[in-house]
Coordinates of C-alpha atoms in Angstrom, one line a residue:
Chain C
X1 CA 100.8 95.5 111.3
X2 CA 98.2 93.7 109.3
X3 CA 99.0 92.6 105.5
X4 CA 103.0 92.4 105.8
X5 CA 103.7 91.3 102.7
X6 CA 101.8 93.8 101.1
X7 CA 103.5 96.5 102.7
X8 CA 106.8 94.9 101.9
X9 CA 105.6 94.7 98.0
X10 CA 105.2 98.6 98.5
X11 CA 108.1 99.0 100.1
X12 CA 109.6 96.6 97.1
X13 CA 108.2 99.0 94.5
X14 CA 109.8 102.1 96.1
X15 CA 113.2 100.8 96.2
X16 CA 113.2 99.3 92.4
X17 CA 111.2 102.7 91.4
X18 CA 114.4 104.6 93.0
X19 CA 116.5 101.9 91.7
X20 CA 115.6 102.6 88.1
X21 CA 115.7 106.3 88.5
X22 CA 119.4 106.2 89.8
X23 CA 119.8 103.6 86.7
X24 CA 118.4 106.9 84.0
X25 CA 120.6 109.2 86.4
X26 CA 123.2 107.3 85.4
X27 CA 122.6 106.9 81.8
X28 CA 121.7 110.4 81.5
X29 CA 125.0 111.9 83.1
X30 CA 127.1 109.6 80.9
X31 CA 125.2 110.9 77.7
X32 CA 125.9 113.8 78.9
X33 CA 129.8 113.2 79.6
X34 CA 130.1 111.7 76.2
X35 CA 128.7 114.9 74.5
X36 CA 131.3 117.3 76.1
X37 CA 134.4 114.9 75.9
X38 CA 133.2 113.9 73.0
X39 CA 133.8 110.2 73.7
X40 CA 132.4 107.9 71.3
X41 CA 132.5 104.6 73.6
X42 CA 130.8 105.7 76.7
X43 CA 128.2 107.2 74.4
X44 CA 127.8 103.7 72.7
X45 CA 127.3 102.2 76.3
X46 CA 124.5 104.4 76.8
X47 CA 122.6 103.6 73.3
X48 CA 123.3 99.5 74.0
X49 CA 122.5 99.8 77.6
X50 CA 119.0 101.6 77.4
X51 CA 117.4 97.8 77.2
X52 CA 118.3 97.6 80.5
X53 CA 115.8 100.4 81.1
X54 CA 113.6 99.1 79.5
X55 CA 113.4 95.8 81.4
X56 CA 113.3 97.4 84.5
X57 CA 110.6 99.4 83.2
X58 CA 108.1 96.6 82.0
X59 CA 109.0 94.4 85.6
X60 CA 107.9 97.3 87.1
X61 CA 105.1 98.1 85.1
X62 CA 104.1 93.9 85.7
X63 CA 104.8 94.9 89.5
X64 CA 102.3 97.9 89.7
X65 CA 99.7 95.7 87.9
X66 CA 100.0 93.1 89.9
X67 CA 99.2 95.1 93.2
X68 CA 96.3 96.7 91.3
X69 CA 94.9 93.5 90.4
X70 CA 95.8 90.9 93.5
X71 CA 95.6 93.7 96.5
X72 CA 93.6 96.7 95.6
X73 CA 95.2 99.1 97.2
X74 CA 93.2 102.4 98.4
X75 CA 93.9 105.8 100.2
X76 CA 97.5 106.5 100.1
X77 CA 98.8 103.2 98.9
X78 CA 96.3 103.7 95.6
X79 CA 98.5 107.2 95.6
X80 CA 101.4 106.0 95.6
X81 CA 101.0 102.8 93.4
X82 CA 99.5 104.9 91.0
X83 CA 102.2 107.2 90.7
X84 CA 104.9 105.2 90.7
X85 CA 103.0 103.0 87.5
X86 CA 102.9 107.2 86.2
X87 CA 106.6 107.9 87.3
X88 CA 108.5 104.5 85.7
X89 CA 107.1 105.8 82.5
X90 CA 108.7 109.0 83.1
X91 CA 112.0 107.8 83.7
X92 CA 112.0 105.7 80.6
X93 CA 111.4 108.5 78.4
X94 CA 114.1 110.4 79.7
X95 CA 116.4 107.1 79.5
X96 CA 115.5 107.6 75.9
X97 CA 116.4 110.8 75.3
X98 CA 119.5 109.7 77.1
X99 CA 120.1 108.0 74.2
X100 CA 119.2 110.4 71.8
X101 CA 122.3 113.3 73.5
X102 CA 124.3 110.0 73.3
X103 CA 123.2 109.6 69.2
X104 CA 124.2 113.5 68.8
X105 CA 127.3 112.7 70.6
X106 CA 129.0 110.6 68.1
X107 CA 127.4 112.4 65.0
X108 CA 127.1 115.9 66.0
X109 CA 130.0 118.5 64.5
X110 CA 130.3 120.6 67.8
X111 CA 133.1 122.8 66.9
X112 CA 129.9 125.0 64.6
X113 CA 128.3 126.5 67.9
X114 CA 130.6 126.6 70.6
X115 CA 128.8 129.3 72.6
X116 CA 125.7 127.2 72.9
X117 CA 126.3 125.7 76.7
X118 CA 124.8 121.9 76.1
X119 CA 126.4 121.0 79.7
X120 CA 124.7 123.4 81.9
X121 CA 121.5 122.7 80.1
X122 CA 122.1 118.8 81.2
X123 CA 123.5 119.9 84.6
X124 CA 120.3 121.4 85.7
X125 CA 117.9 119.3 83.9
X126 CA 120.1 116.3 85.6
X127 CA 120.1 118.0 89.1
X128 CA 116.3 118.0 89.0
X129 CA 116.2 114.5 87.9
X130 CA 118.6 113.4 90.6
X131 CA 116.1 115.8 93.3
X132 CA 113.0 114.3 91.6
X133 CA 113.8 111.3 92.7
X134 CA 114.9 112.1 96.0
X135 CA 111.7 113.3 96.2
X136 CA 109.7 110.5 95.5
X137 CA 112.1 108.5 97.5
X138 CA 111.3 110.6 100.9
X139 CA 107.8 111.1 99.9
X140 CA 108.4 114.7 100.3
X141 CA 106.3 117.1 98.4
X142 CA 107.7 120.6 99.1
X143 CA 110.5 119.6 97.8
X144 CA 108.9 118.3 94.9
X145 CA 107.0 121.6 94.0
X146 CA 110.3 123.6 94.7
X147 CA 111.8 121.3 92.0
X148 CA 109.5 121.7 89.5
X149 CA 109.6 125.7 90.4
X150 CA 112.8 125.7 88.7
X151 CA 111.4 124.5 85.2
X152 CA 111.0 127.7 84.0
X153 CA 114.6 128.6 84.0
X154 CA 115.8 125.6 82.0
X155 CA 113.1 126.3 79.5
X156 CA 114.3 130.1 79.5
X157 CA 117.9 128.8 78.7
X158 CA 116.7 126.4 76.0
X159 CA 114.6 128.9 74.2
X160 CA 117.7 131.4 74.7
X161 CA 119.7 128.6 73.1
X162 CA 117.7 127.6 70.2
X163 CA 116.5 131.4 69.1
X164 CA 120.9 132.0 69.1
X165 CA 120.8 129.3 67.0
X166 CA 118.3 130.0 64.2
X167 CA 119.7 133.8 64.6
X168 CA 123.2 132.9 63.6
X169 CA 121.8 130.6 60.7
X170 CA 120.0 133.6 59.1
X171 CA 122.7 136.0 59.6
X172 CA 125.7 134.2 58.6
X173 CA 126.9 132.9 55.5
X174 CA 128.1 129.6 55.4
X175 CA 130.5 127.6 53.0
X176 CA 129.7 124.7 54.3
X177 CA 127.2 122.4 52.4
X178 CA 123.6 123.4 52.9
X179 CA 122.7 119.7 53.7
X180 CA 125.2 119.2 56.1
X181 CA 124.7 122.7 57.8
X182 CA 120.7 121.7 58.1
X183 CA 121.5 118.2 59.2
X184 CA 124.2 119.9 62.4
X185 CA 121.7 122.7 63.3
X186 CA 118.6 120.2 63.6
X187 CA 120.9 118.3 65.5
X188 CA 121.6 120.6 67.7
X189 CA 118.4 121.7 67.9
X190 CA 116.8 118.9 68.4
X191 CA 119.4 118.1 71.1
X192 CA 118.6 121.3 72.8
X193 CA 114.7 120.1 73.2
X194 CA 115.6 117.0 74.5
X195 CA 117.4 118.5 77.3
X196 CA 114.2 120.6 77.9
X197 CA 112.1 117.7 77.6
X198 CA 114.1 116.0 80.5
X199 CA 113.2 118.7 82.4
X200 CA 110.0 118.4 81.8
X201 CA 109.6 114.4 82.8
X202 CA 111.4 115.5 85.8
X203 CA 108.8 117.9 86.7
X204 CA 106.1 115.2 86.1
X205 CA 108.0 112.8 88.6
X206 CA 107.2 115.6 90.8
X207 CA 103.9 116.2 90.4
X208 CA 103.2 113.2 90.8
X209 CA 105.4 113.2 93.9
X210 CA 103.2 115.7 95.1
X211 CA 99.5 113.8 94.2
X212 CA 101.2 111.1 95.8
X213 CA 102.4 112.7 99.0
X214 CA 99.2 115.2 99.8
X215 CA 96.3 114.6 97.2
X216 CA 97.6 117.4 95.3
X217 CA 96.5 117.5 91.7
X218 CA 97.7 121.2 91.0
X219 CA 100.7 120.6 89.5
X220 CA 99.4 117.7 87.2
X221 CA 97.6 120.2 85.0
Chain X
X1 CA 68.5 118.0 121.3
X2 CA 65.4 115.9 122.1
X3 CA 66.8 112.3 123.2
X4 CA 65.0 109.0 122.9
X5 CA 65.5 106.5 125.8
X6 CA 63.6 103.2 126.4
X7 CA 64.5 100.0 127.2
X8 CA 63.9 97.0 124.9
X9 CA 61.0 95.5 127.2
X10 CA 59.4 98.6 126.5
X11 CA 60.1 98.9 122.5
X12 CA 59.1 95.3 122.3
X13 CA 55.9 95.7 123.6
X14 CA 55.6 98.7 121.9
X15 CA 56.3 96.3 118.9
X16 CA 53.2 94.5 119.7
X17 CA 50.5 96.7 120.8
X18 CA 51.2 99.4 117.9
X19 CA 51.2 96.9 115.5
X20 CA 48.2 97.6 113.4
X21 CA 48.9 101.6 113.8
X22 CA 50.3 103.0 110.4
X23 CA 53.1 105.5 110.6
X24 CA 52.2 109.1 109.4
X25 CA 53.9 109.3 106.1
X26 CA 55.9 112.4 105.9
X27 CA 56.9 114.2 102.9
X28 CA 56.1 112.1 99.7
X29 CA 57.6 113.9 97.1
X30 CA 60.9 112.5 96.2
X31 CA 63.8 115.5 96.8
X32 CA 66.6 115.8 94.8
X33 CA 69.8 113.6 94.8
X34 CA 71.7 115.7 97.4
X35 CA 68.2 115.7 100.2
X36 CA 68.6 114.5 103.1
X37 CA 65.9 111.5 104.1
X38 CA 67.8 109.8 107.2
X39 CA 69.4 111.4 110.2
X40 CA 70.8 110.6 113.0
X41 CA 71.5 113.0 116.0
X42 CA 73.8 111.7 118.7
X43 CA 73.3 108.5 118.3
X44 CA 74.1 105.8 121.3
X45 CA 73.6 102.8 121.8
X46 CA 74.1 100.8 124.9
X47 CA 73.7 96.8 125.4
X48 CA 72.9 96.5 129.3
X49 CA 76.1 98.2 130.0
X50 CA 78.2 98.5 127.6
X51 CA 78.1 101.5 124.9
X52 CA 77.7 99.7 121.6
X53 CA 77.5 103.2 119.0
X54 CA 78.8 106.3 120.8
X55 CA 77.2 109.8 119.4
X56 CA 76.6 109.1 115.8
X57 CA 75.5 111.9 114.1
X58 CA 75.0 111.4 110.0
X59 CA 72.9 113.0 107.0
X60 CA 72.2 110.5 104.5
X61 CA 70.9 111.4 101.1
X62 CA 67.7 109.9 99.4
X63 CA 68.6 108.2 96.3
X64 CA 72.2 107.1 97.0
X65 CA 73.7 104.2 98.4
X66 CA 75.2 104.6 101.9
X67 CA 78.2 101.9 102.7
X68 CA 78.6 101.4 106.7
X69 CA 82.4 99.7 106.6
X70 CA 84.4 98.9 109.6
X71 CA 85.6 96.2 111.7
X72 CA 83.7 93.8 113.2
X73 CA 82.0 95.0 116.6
X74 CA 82.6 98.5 115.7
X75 CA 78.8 98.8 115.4
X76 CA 77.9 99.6 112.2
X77 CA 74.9 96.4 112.1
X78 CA 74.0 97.9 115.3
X79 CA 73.2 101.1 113.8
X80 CA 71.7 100.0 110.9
X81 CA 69.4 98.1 112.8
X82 CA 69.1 101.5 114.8
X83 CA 67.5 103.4 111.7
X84 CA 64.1 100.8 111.4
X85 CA 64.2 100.1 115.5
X86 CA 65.0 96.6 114.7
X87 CA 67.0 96.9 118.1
X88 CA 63.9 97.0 119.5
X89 CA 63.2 93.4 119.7
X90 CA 66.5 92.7 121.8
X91 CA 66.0 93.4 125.3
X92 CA 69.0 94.9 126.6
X93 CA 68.9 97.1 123.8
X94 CA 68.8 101.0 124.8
X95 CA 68.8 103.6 122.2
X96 CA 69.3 107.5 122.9
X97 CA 69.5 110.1 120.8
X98 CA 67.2 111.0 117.2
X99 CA 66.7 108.7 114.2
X100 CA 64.5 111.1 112.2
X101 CA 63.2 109.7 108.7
X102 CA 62.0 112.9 106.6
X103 CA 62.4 114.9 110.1
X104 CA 60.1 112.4 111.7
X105 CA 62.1 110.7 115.0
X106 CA 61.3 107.3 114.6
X107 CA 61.4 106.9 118.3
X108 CA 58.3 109.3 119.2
X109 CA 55.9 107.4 120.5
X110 CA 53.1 107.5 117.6
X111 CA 55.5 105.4 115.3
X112 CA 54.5 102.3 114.9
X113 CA 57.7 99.8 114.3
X114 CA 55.9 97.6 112.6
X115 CA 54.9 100.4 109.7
X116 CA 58.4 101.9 110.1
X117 CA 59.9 98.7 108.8
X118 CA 57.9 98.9 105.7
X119 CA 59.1 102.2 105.0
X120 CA 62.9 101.0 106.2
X121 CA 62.3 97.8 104.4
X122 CA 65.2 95.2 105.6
X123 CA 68.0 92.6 103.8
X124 CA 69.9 90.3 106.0
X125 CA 73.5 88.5 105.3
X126 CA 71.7 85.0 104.6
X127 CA 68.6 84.8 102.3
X128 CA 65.9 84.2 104.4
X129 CA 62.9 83.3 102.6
X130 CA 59.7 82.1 104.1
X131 CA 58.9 78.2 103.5
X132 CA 56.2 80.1 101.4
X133 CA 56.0 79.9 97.2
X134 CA 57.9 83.1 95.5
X135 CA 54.5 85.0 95.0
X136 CA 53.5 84.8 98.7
X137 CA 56.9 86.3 99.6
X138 CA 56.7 89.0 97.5
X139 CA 53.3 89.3 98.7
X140 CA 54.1 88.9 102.5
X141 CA 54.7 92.0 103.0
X142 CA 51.5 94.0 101.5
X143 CA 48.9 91.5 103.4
X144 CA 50.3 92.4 106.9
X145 CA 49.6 95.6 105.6
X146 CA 45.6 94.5 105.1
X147 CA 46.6 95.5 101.3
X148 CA 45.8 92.9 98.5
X149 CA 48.1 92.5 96.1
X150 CA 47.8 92.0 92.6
X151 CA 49.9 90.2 90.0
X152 CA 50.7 93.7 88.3
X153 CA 52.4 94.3 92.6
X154 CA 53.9 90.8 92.3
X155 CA 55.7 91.5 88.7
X156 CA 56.8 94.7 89.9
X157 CA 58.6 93.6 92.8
X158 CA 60.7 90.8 91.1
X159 CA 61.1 92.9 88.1
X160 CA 62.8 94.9 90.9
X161 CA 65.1 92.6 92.5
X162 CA 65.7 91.2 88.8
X163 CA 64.6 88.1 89.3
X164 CA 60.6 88.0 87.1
X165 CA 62.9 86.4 84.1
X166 CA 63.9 83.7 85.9
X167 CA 61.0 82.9 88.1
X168 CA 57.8 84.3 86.3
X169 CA 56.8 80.5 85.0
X170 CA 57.3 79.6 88.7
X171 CA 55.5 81.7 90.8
X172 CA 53.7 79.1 92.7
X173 CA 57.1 77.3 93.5
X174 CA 58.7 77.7 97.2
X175 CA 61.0 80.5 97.5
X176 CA 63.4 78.0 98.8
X177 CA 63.9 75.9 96.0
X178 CA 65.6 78.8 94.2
X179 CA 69.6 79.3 94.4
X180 CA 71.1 81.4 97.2
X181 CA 71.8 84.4 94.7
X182 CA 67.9 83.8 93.4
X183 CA 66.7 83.5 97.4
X184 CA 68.4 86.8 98.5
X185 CA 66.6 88.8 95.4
X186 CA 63.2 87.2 96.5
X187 CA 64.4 88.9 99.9
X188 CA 64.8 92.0 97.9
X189 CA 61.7 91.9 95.8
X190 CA 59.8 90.8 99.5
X191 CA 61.4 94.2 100.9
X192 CA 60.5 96.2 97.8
X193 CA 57.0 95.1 97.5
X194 CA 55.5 97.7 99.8
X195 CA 57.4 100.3 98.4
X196 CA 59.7 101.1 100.7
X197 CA 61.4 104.3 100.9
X198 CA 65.0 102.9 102.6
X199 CA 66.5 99.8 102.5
X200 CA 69.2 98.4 105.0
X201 CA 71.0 95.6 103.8
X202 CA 73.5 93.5 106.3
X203 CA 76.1 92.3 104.3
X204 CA 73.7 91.1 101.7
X205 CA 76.4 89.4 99.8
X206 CA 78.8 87.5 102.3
X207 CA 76.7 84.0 101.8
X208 CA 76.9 84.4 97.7
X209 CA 79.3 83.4 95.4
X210 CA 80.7 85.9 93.4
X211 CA 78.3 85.8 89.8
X212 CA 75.7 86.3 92.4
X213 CA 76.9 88.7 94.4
X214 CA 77.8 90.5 91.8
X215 CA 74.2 91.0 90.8
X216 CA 73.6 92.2 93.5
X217 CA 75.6 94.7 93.6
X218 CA 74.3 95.3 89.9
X219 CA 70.8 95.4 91.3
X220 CA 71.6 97.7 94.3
X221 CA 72.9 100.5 91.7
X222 CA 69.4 100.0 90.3
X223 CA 67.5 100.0 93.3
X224 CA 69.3 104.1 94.3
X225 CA 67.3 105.2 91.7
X226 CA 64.0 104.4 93.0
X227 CA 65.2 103.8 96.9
X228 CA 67.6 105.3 99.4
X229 CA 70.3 102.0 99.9
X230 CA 72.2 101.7 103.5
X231 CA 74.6 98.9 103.4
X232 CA 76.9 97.4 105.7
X233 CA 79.6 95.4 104.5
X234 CA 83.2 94.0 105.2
X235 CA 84.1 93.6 101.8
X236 CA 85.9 97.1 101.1
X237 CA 86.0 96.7 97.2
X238 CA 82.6 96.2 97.2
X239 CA 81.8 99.2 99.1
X240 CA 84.0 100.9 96.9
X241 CA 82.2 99.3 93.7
X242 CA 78.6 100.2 94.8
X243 CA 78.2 103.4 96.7
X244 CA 78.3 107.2 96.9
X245 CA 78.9 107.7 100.5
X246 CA 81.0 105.5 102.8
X247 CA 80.9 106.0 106.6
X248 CA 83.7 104.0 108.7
X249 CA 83.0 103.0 112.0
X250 CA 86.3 101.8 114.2
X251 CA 86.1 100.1 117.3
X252 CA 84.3 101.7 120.0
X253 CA 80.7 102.1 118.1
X254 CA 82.6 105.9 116.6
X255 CA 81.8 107.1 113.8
X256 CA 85.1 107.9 112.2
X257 CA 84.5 109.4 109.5
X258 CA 81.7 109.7 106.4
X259 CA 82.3 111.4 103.1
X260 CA 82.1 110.6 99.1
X261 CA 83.0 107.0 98.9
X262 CA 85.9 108.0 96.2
X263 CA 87.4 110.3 98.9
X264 CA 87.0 108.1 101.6
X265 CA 89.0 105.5 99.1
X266 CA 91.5 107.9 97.9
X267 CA 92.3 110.8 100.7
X268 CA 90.5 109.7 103.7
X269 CA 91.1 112.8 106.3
X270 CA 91.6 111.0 109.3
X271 CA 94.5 108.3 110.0
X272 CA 92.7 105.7 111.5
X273 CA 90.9 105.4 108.3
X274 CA 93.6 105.2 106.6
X275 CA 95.5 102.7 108.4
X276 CA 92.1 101.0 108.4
X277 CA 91.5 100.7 104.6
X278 CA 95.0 100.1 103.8
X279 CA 95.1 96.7 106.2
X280 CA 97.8 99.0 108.6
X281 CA 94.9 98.5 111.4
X282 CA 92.1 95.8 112.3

C-alpha cells in the first residue's frame, strides 16, 4: 500500500477521535452519577477535569489541520477527516454540558421535583453517545441512522419533563422564597435541556458518521 | 459504430499531402456550458501490438476544463494526443474507433491534420518556443495558415495567455530569453492565436515552479471561457484546483471513470478510483 504513514495518521486520528469520545463518555456518566447520588466530589472531578477535554480536543483539531494542509486527502479520506474535525467539536460540547449536570449537581435542591426522572433522561442520551461513537468507530452507518432515530423520544421525554415542570410552578403555591424557587426551577430546567442537547450532539456524531461512511448528507440538514 | 483504422505510415503521409487542405468548420456558434464539442466512441489505441487506450468512450463539454488523471502508462497523453491525431506522426501508431469534433470524425478522410490542429490547438509539458522573437511565435501559427497577422492578432493572443504586460515593450525579443513560466504562456498565446476551439495541454505545469504554475492554472480558468481546456496531469490537487470534469484512466489504457471533478474527489463510484486518489493504489 502506497502512502503508509498517511494511512497510519488516519488510522491515528480514528483511535484519538474514539479515544476522546470514551474520555466525554466518561465524563458525562460521572456527571451524571454525581447528580443522582448527589456526590459533591466526583462532580468536582468532572468540572476540574474538562481541560482534559479540551486538550485533546485542540491536538486533535492541530491533527485534522495538519492532514488537510500537508496530505490533501480526497474521496473517502476527505470524508472521514472532515468529519472527524466536525465530530471532536461535538464531543467537546457535550464534555461541557458534562459539566454543566455536574454544576447542577452540587447546587441544585433535588428533593423540589422528585418525579422529574433526570437519570433516564442521561441514560438514553448517554447510551446514544456511547453507540455514536461505536459508530464512527466501525464506520457503520445504519447504525448510525438507527441512532439518531431514537432522538425523538428523548426530546419527547424532555419536553414531557420541562412542561411538568412549569405546570407545577403555576399551580402550586410555594413558601419558599420566590428567588430561590426561580433560581431551582431554571436549574432544573436548564439541566433538563442540556440532557436534550447531548442528544442532539450525539445525533450530529451520527450524521456525520453517516456523510462519512456513504456520502450521505440527509441527516446533516 | 463507424471505426477508423490506419496505420501511422498512412496518417503521416496523410499529414503531408493534406497539408494545405483546410478542415470544414462545423458548427460555429458557441453552445451552451453543458454542449458537447469532443467525443470519443470506442476508442483504441494500439502501439504495433500492444493495446495502449482500450474502448474509450467520453462527452466532453465546450467551455469547461477536462482533467485526464491517472498513472503513468495508463494512456491518458496517448489519448489526448488522440483528439488532434497527433498520434499520427508515430508510426506504429493505430487508432480505431470515432474522435468526432462538433460530430465531425476527425479521422474521415477529408480532414486535414494539419487544420485539425489549429482547431485542437496543443501545449506540451516543457515550453517549447521557437528560436523565433515573441511576435513571430504568436504569429507562427496564423502564417502557416497563409493568414497575415496584425499587431491587434498579436496583442490578442498574449493578452490571452497573460503575458502582453510583461512582454509588449519586447516583442521583437526571442521567445527564449523569457522565464520558463513566461515561455510556456508564449506556448499558449502561439496555440491561441488562430483561435482555436480546444486546447490539449500535457502536463503544462510539471517543468514550472510553483508562482508560475500557478498562473497557469489561473490562466487556464480564463481560457474555459473562451476555449474548451483538456488537460492531462499527475498532480491531483491541481486537477482538483482547475477543472469541471475529471476522467481517471488506470493502467491498461481504461477509462475508469469520468464525472464532476468534485465528485470524482469526494465520492468517486468505483474503488479503483478510490484506492487511486487516496495513494491505496499506483
Amino acid at each position: 500500500m502506497a502512502r503508509t504513514e498517511y494511512q497510519e495518521q488516519l488510522d491515528e486520528l480514528r483511535s484519538n477521535v474514539v479515544a476522546m469520545g470514551e474520555l466525554v463518555i466518561d465524563r458525562y456518566d460521572a456527571a451524571l452519577t454525581a447528580l443522582e447520588a448527589k456526590n459533591e466530589s466526583l462532580a468536582r472531578e468532572v468540572i476540574e477535569g474538562d481541560g482534559d477535554v479540551n486538550e485533546s480536543y485542540l491536538a486533535l483539531e492541530g491533527d485534522c489541520i495538519d492532514l488537510f494542509a500537508l496530505q490533501q486527502p480526497v474521496a473517502s479520506d476527505l470524508r472521514f477527516v472532515a468529519s472527524s474535525f466536525k465530530i471532536i467539536t461535538d464531543l467537546e460540547r457535550i464534555a461541557d454540558l458534562a459539566v454543566n449536570v455536574a454544576e447542577y449537581a452540587i447546587a441544585a435542591e433535588r428533593e423540589r421535583y422528585p418525579e422529574i426522572d433526570l437519570a433516564h433522561i442521561g441514560t438514553e442520551t448517554g447510551a446514544m453517545l456511547a453507540e455514536a461513537v461505536a459508530a464512527y468507530e466501525a464506520g457503520d452507518a445504519e447504525l448510525a441512522a438507527e441512532i439518531a432515530d431514537r432522538d425523538d423520544a428523548v426530546d419527547r421525554l424532555c419536553s414531557d419533563a420541562s412542561n411538568a415542570i412549569v405546570e407545577d410552578l403555576i399551580r402550586t403555591e410555594y413558601d419558599d422564597d420566590p428567588a430561590e424557587l426561580m433560581d431551582d426551577v431554571s436549574r432544573l430546567l436548564l439541566t433538563v435541556r442540556d440532557l436534550e442537547r447531548v442528544g442532539d450532539h450525539a445525533v450530529n456524531v451520527c450524521a456525520r458518521t453517516v456523510y462519512m461512511t456513504d456520502h450521505d448528507t440527509e441527516l446533516l440538514y | 459504430m463507424s471505426q477508423n483504422q490506419q496505420s501511422g505510415d498512412e496518417a503521416s503521409a496523410e499529414s503531408e499531402s493534406l497539408i494545405t487542405t483546410d478542415v470544414q468548420p462545423a458548427e460555429t456558434n458557441r453552445r451552451s456550458r453543458s454542449a458537447t464539442i469532443l467525443e470519443t466512441r470506442d476508442l483504441s489505441v494500439y502501439y504495433g501490438d500492444d493495446r495502449a487506450l482500450t474502448d474509450v468512450s467520453i462527452e466532453i463539454p465546450e467551455h469547461s476544463v477536462t482533467a485526464l488523471i491517472g498513472p503513468s502508462g495508463c494512456g491518458k497523453s496517448t489519448f489526448l494526443r488522440c483528439l488532434n491525431r497527433m498520434n499520427d506522426l508515430i508510426d506504429a501508431c493505430r487508432v480505431e474507433g470515432e474522435v468526432t469534433l462538433r460530430g465531425k470524425n476527425v479521422y474521415d478522410e477529408d480532414v486535414d491534420p494539419v487544420a485539425l490542429r489549429r482547431q485542437i490547438g496543443q501545449v506540451f509539458q516543457k515550453p517549447n518556443p521557437f528560436p523565433k522573437s515573441i511576435r513571430d511565435n504568436v504569429t507562427y501559427g496564423l502564417e502557416v495558415q497563409g493568414k497575415s497577422a496584425t499587431d491587434e492578432d498579436v496583442e490578442r493572443a498574449l493578452k490571452g495567455a497573460a503575458l502582453w504586460d510583461e512582454v509588449k515593450d519586447q516583442l521583437g525579443s526571442s521567445g527564449l530569453d523569457l522565464s520558463g513560466g513566461q515561455q510556456q504562456r508564449l506556448c499558449i498565446a502561439r496555440a491561441i492565436a488562430p483561435d482555436p476551439e480546444v486546447i490539449l495541454m500535457d502536463e503544462p505545469t510539471s517543468a514550472l515552479d510553483p508562482v508560475a504554475a500557478s498562473k497557469i492554472e489561473d490562466l487556464i480558468d480564463d481560457l474555459a471561457e473562451e476555449y474548451t481546456v483538456v488537460i492531462v496531469t499527475h498532480n491531483m490537487q491541481q486537477a482538483a484546483r482547475i477543472s469541471d470534469r475529471t476522467a481517471v484512466f488506470l493502467t491498461g489504457g481504461e477509462l475508469v471513470e469520468y464525472d464532476d471533478t468534485a465528485t470524482i474527489f469526494e465520492d468517486p463510484a468505483d474503488d479503483r478510483v478510490e484506492d487511486y486518489i487516496t495513494g491505496k493504489f499506483g
